Coordinates of C-alpha atoms in Angstrom, one line a residue:
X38 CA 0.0 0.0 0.0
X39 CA 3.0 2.5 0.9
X40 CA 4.1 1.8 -2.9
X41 CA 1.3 2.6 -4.4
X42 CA 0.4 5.9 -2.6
X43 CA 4.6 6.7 -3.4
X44 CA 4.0 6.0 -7.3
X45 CA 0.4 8.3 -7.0
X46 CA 2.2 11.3 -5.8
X47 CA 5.3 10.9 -7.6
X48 CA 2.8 10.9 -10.5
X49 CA 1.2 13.8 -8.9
X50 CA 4.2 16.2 -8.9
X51 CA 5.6 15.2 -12.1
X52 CA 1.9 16.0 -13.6
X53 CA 2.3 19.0 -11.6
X54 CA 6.1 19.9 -13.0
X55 CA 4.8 19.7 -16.0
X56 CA 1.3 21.6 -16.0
X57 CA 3.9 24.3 -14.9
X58 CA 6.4 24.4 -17.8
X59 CA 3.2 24.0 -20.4
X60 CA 1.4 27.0 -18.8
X61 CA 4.2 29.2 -19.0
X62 CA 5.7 28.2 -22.4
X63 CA 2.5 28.7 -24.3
X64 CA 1.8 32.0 -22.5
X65 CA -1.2 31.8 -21.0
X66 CA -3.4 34.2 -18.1
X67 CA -1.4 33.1 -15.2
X68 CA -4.3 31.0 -13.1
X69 CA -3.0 29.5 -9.9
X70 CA -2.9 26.1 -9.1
X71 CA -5.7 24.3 -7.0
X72 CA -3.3 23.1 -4.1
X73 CA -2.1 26.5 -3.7
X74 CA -5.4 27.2 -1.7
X75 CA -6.9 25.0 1.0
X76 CA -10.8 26.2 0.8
X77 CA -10.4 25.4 -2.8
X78 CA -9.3 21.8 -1.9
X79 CA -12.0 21.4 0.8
X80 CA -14.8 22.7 -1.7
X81 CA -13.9 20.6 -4.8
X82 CA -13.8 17.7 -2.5
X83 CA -17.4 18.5 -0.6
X84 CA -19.3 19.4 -3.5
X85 CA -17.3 18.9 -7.3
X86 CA -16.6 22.9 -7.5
X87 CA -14.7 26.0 -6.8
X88 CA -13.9 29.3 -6.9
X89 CA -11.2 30.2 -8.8
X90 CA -8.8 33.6 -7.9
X91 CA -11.4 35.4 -10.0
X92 CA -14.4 35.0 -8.0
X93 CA -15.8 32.4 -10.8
X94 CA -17.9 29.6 -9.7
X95 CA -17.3 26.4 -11.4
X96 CA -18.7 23.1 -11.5
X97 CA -16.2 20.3 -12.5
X98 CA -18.5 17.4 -13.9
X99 CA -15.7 14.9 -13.7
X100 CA -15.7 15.7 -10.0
X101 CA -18.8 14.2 -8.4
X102 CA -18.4 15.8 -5.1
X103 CA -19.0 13.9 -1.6
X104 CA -22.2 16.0 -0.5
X105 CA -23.3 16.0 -4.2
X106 CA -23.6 12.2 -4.4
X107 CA -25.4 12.0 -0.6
X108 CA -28.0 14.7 -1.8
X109 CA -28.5 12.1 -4.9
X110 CA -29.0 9.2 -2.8
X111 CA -31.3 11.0 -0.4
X112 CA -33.4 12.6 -3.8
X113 CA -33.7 9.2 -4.8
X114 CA -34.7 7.5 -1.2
X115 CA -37.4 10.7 -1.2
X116 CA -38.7 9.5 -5.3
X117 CA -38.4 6.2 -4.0
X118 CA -41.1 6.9 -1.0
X119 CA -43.4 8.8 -2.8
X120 CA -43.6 6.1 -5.7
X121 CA -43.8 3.4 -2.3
X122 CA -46.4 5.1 -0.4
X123 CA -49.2 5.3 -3.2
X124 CA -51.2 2.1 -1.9
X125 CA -51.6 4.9 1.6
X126 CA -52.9 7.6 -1.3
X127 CA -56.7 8.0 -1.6
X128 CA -56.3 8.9 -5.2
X129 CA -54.4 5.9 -6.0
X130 CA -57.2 3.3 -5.1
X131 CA -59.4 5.6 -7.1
X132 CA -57.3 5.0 -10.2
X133 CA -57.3 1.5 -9.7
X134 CA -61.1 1.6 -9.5
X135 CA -60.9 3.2 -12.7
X136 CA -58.8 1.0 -14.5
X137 CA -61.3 -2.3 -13.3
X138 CA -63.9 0.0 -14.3
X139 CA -62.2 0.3 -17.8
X140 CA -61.6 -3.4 -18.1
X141 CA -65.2 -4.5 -17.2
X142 CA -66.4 -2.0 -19.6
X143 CA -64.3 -3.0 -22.2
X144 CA -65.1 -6.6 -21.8
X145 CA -68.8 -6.0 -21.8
X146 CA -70.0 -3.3 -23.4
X147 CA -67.4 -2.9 -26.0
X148 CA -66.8 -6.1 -26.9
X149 CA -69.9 -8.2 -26.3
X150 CA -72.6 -6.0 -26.2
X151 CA -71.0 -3.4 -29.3
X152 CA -68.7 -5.8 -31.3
X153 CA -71.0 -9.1 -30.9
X154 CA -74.4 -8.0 -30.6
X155 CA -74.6 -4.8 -31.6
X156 CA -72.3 -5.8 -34.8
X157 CA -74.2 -9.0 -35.9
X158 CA -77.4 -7.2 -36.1
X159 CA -75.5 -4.4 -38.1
X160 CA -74.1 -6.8 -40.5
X161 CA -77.8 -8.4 -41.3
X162 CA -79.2 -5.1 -41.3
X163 CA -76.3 -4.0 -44.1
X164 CA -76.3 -7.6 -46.0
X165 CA -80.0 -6.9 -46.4
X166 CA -79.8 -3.7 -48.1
X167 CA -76.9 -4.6 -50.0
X168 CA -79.0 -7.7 -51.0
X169 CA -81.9 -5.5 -51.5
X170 CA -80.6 -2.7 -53.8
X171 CA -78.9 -6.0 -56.1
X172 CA -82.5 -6.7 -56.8
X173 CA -83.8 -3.8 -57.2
X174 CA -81.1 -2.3 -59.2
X175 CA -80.0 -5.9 -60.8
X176 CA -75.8 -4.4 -61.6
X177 CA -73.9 -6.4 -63.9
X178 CA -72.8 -9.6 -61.8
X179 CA -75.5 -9.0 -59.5
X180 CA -76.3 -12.8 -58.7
X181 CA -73.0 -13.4 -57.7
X182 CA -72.9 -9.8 -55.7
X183 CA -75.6 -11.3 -53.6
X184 CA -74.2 -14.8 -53.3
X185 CA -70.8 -12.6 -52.1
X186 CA -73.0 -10.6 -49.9
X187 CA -74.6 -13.7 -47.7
X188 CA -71.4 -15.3 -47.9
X189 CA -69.7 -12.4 -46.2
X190 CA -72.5 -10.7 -43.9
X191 CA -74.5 -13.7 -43.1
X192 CA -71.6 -16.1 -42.6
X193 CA -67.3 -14.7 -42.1
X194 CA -68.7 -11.4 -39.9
X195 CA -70.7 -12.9 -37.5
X196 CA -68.5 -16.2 -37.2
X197 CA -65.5 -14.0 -36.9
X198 CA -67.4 -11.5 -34.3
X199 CA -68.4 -14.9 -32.3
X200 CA -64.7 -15.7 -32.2
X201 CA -62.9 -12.6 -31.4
X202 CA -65.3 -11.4 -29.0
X203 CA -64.9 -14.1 -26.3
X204 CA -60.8 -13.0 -26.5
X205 CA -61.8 -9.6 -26.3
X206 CA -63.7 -10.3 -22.9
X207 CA -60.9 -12.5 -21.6
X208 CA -58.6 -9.6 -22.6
X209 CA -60.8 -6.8 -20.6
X210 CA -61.7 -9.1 -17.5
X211 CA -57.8 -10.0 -17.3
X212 CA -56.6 -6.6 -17.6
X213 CA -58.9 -4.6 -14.5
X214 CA -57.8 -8.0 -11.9
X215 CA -54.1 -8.0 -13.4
X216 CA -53.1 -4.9 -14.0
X217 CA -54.8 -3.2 -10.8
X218 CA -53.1 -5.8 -8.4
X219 CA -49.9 -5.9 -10.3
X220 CA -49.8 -1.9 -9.4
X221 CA -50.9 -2.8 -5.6
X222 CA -47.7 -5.3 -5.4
X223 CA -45.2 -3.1 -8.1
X224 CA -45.9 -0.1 -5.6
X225 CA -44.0 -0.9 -2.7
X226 CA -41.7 -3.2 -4.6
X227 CA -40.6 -1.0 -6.7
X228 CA -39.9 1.5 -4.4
X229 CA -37.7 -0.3 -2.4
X230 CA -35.5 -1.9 -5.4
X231 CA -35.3 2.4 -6.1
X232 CA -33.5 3.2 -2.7
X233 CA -30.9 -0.2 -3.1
X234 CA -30.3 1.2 -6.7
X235 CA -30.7 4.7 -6.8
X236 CA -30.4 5.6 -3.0
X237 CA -27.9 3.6 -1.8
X238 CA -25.9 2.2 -4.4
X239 CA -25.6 5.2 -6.8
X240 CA -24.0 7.6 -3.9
X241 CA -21.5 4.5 -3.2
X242 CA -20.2 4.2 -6.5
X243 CA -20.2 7.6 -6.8
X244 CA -18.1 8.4 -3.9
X245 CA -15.7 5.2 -4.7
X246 CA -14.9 6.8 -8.2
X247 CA -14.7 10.6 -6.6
X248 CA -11.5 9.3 -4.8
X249 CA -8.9 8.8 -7.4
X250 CA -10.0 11.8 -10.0
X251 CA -9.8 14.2 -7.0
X252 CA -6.5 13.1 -6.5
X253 CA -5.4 13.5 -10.0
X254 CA -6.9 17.1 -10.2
X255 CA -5.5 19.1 -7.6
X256 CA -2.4 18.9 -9.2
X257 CA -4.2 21.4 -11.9
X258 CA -4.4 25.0 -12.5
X259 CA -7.7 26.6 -12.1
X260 CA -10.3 26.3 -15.0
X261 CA -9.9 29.8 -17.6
X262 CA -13.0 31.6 -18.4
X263 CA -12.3 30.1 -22.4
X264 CA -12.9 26.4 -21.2
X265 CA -16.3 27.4 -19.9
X266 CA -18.6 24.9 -21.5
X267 CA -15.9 22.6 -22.7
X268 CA -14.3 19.7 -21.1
X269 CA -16.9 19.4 -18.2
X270 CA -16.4 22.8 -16.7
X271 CA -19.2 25.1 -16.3
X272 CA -19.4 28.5 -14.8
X273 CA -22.5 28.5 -12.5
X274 CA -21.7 32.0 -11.2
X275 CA -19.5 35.0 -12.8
X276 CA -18.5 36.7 -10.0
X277 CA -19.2 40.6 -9.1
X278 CA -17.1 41.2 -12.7
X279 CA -19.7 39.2 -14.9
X280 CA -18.5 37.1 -17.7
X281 CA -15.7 38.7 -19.5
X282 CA -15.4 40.5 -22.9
X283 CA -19.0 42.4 -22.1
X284 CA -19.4 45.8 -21.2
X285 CA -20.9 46.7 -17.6
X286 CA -24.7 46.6 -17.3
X287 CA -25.9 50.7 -17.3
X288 CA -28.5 51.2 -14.8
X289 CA -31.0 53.5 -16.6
X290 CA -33.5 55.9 -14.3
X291 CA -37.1 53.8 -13.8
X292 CA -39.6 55.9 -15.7
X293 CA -42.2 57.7 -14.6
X294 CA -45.4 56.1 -14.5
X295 CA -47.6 57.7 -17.2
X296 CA -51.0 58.6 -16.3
X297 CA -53.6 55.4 -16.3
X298 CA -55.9 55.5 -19.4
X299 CA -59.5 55.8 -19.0
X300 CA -61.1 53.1 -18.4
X301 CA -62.7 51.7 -21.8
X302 CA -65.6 49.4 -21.7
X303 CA -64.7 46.3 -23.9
X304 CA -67.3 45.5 -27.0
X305 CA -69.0 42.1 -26.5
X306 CA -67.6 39.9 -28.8
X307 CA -68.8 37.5 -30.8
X308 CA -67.5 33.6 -30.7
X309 CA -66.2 32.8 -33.7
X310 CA -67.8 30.1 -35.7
X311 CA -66.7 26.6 -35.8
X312 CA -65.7 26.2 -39.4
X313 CA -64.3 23.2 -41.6
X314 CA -60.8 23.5 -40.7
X315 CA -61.1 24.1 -37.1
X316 CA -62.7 20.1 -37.4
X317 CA -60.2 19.3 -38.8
X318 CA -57.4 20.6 -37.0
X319 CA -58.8 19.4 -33.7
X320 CA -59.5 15.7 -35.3
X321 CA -55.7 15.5 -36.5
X322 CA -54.5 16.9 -33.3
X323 CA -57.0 15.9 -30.3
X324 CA -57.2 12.6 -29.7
X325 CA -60.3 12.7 -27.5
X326 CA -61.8 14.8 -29.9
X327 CA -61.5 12.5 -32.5
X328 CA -62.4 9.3 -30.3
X329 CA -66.0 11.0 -29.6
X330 CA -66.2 12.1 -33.1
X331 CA -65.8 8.6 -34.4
X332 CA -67.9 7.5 -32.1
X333 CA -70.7 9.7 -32.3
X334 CA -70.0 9.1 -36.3
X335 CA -70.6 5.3 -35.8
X336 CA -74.0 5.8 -33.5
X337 CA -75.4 7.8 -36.3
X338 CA -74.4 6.1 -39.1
X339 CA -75.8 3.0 -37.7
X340 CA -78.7 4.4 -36.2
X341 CA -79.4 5.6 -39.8
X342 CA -79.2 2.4 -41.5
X343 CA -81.6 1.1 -38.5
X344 CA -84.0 3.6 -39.4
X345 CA -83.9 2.9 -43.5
X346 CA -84.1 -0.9 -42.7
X347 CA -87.7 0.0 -40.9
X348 CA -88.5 2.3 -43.7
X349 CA -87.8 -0.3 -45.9
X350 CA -89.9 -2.7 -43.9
X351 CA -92.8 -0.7 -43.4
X352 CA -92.9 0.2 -47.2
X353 CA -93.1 -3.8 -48.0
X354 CA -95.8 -4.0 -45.6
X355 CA -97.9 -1.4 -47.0
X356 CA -97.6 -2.6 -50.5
X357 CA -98.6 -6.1 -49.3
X358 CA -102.1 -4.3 -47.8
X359 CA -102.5 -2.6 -51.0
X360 CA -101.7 -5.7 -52.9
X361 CA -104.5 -7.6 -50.5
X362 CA -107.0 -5.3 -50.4
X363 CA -106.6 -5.0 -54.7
X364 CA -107.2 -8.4 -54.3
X365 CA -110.2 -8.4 -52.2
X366 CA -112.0 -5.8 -54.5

């Protein structure tokens, strides 16, 4: 051990020896070194900074500083509590509640009630028009349109609906039990691998590798006000001079207040009107917007087709009367 604290500060002063020669061959601002000053050996040891002859603040980022690296562990132990102590929260359990809410919902009402139920009727109410207007109209092709049509709306939809909704409803059920109690457990699990990590192990290594660069740097000359922003130095305070090369700060007179305006009523105005673009705008950009859009969209749309299937129906029905009573006369 004597040997290889020997061969560290014989490095020490030749690195020293030689900072000296280079400083004074290339002509440089004369900047002293760090050991020439004991509060500048104490502070870049507490903290990873000093104060150079010039009243500059630095921080060294190679440095990490003793009370530095404890104020990271104890940010981190202070995270880590807060992320620990949500099952304690009032809000938290409200969030769960929210997310089983979600999950029921989705398993439910989205996917059995709107994708099965909802959907199967929608594709026999659509297969019927389609089939319908073929008839009527009678397209080019139109018996195999219609033989398409009941292929694909009577038969692949609803199968496929009958299939993928019972996944869907798994999916939903699993997600507001699992993912609720997996935040219950995570909570306080998570918060204690944080303070090992973060808290405790963190500010160790920290303070480990803070040994042997502070022992290589003192043997340096302070940082000059050129290196600011380069090599990991950063002034974090000028000094009463200010950062150099800048002319002082003049001090102008505060104005006089001028005298307050009278007091003008403003015009009501009107709201402007929500146009084409604005729509479109908010549907690109708002996703909430566009979710109630599209949803509101899909209610209509097949509240519409609801309503032209009964039109259709009623229509048949009163043309059978007619055809009855024509009959009857």
């Amino acid at each position: 051990m004597r040997t290889s604290w020997s061969t560290m500060i014989l490095l020490g002063l030749c690195l020293l020896f030689t900072g000296g020669c280079a400083s004074s061959e290339n002509g440089e601002e004369s900047r002293p070194f760090v050991l020439t000053s004991a509060s500048r050996l104490g502070d870049l040891y507490w903290r990873g900074e000093l104060t150079d002859s010039k009243g500059r603040r630095w921080n060294v980022w190679i440095i990490p500083g003793i009370a530095t690296s404890v104020e990271v562990g104890a940010e981190a132990f202070e995270d880590a509590y807060d992320f620990a102590k949500g099952p304690a929260e009032q809000e938290f359990w409200r969030q769960r509640g929210e997310e089983f809410q979600d999950g029921i919902k989705f398993a439910f009402e989205d996917c059995i009630g709107e994708f099965l139920l909802e959907g199967i009727a929608e594709d026999y109410v659509s297969t019927g028009e389609n089939i319908s207007a073929n008839v009527n109209e009678t397209p080019f092709g139109w018996i195999p349109r219609i033989m398409g049509n009941v292929l694909w709306g009577y038969v692949l939809c609803p199968v496929g609906r009958i299939a993928l909704a019972p996944v869907g409803m798994v999916g939903g059920l699993g997600y507001s039990t699992v993912w609720p109690t997996t935040q219950v457990v995570a909570r306080p699990a998570g918060g204690v691998a944080w303070m090992g990590l973060a808290g405790i192990a963190t500010p160790v290594l920290r303070i480990g590798v803070h040994q042997p660069i502070y022992f290589f740097s003192v043997f340096n000359r302070e940082p000059s006000a050129d290196q600011n922003g380069q090599f990991g130095l950063e002034v974090i305070h000028w000094g009463k001079n200010g950062p150099p090369n800048l002319p002082a700060a003049v001090i102008e007179p505060e104005p006089k207040p001028a005298p307050m305006p009278p007091r003008v009523k403003p015009k009501p105005q009107r709201s402007r009107e929500w146009t084409e673009a604005d729509h479109l705008k908010a549907y690109r950009d708002r996703p909430s917007y566009r979710k109630a859009y599209d949803y509101g969209f899909r209610k209509g749309l097949k509240e519409g087709r609801r309503e032209a299937y009964r039109n259709a129906q009623s229509q048949k029905k009163s043309k059978g009367k007619d055809k009855n009573s024509d009959k009857a006369d």
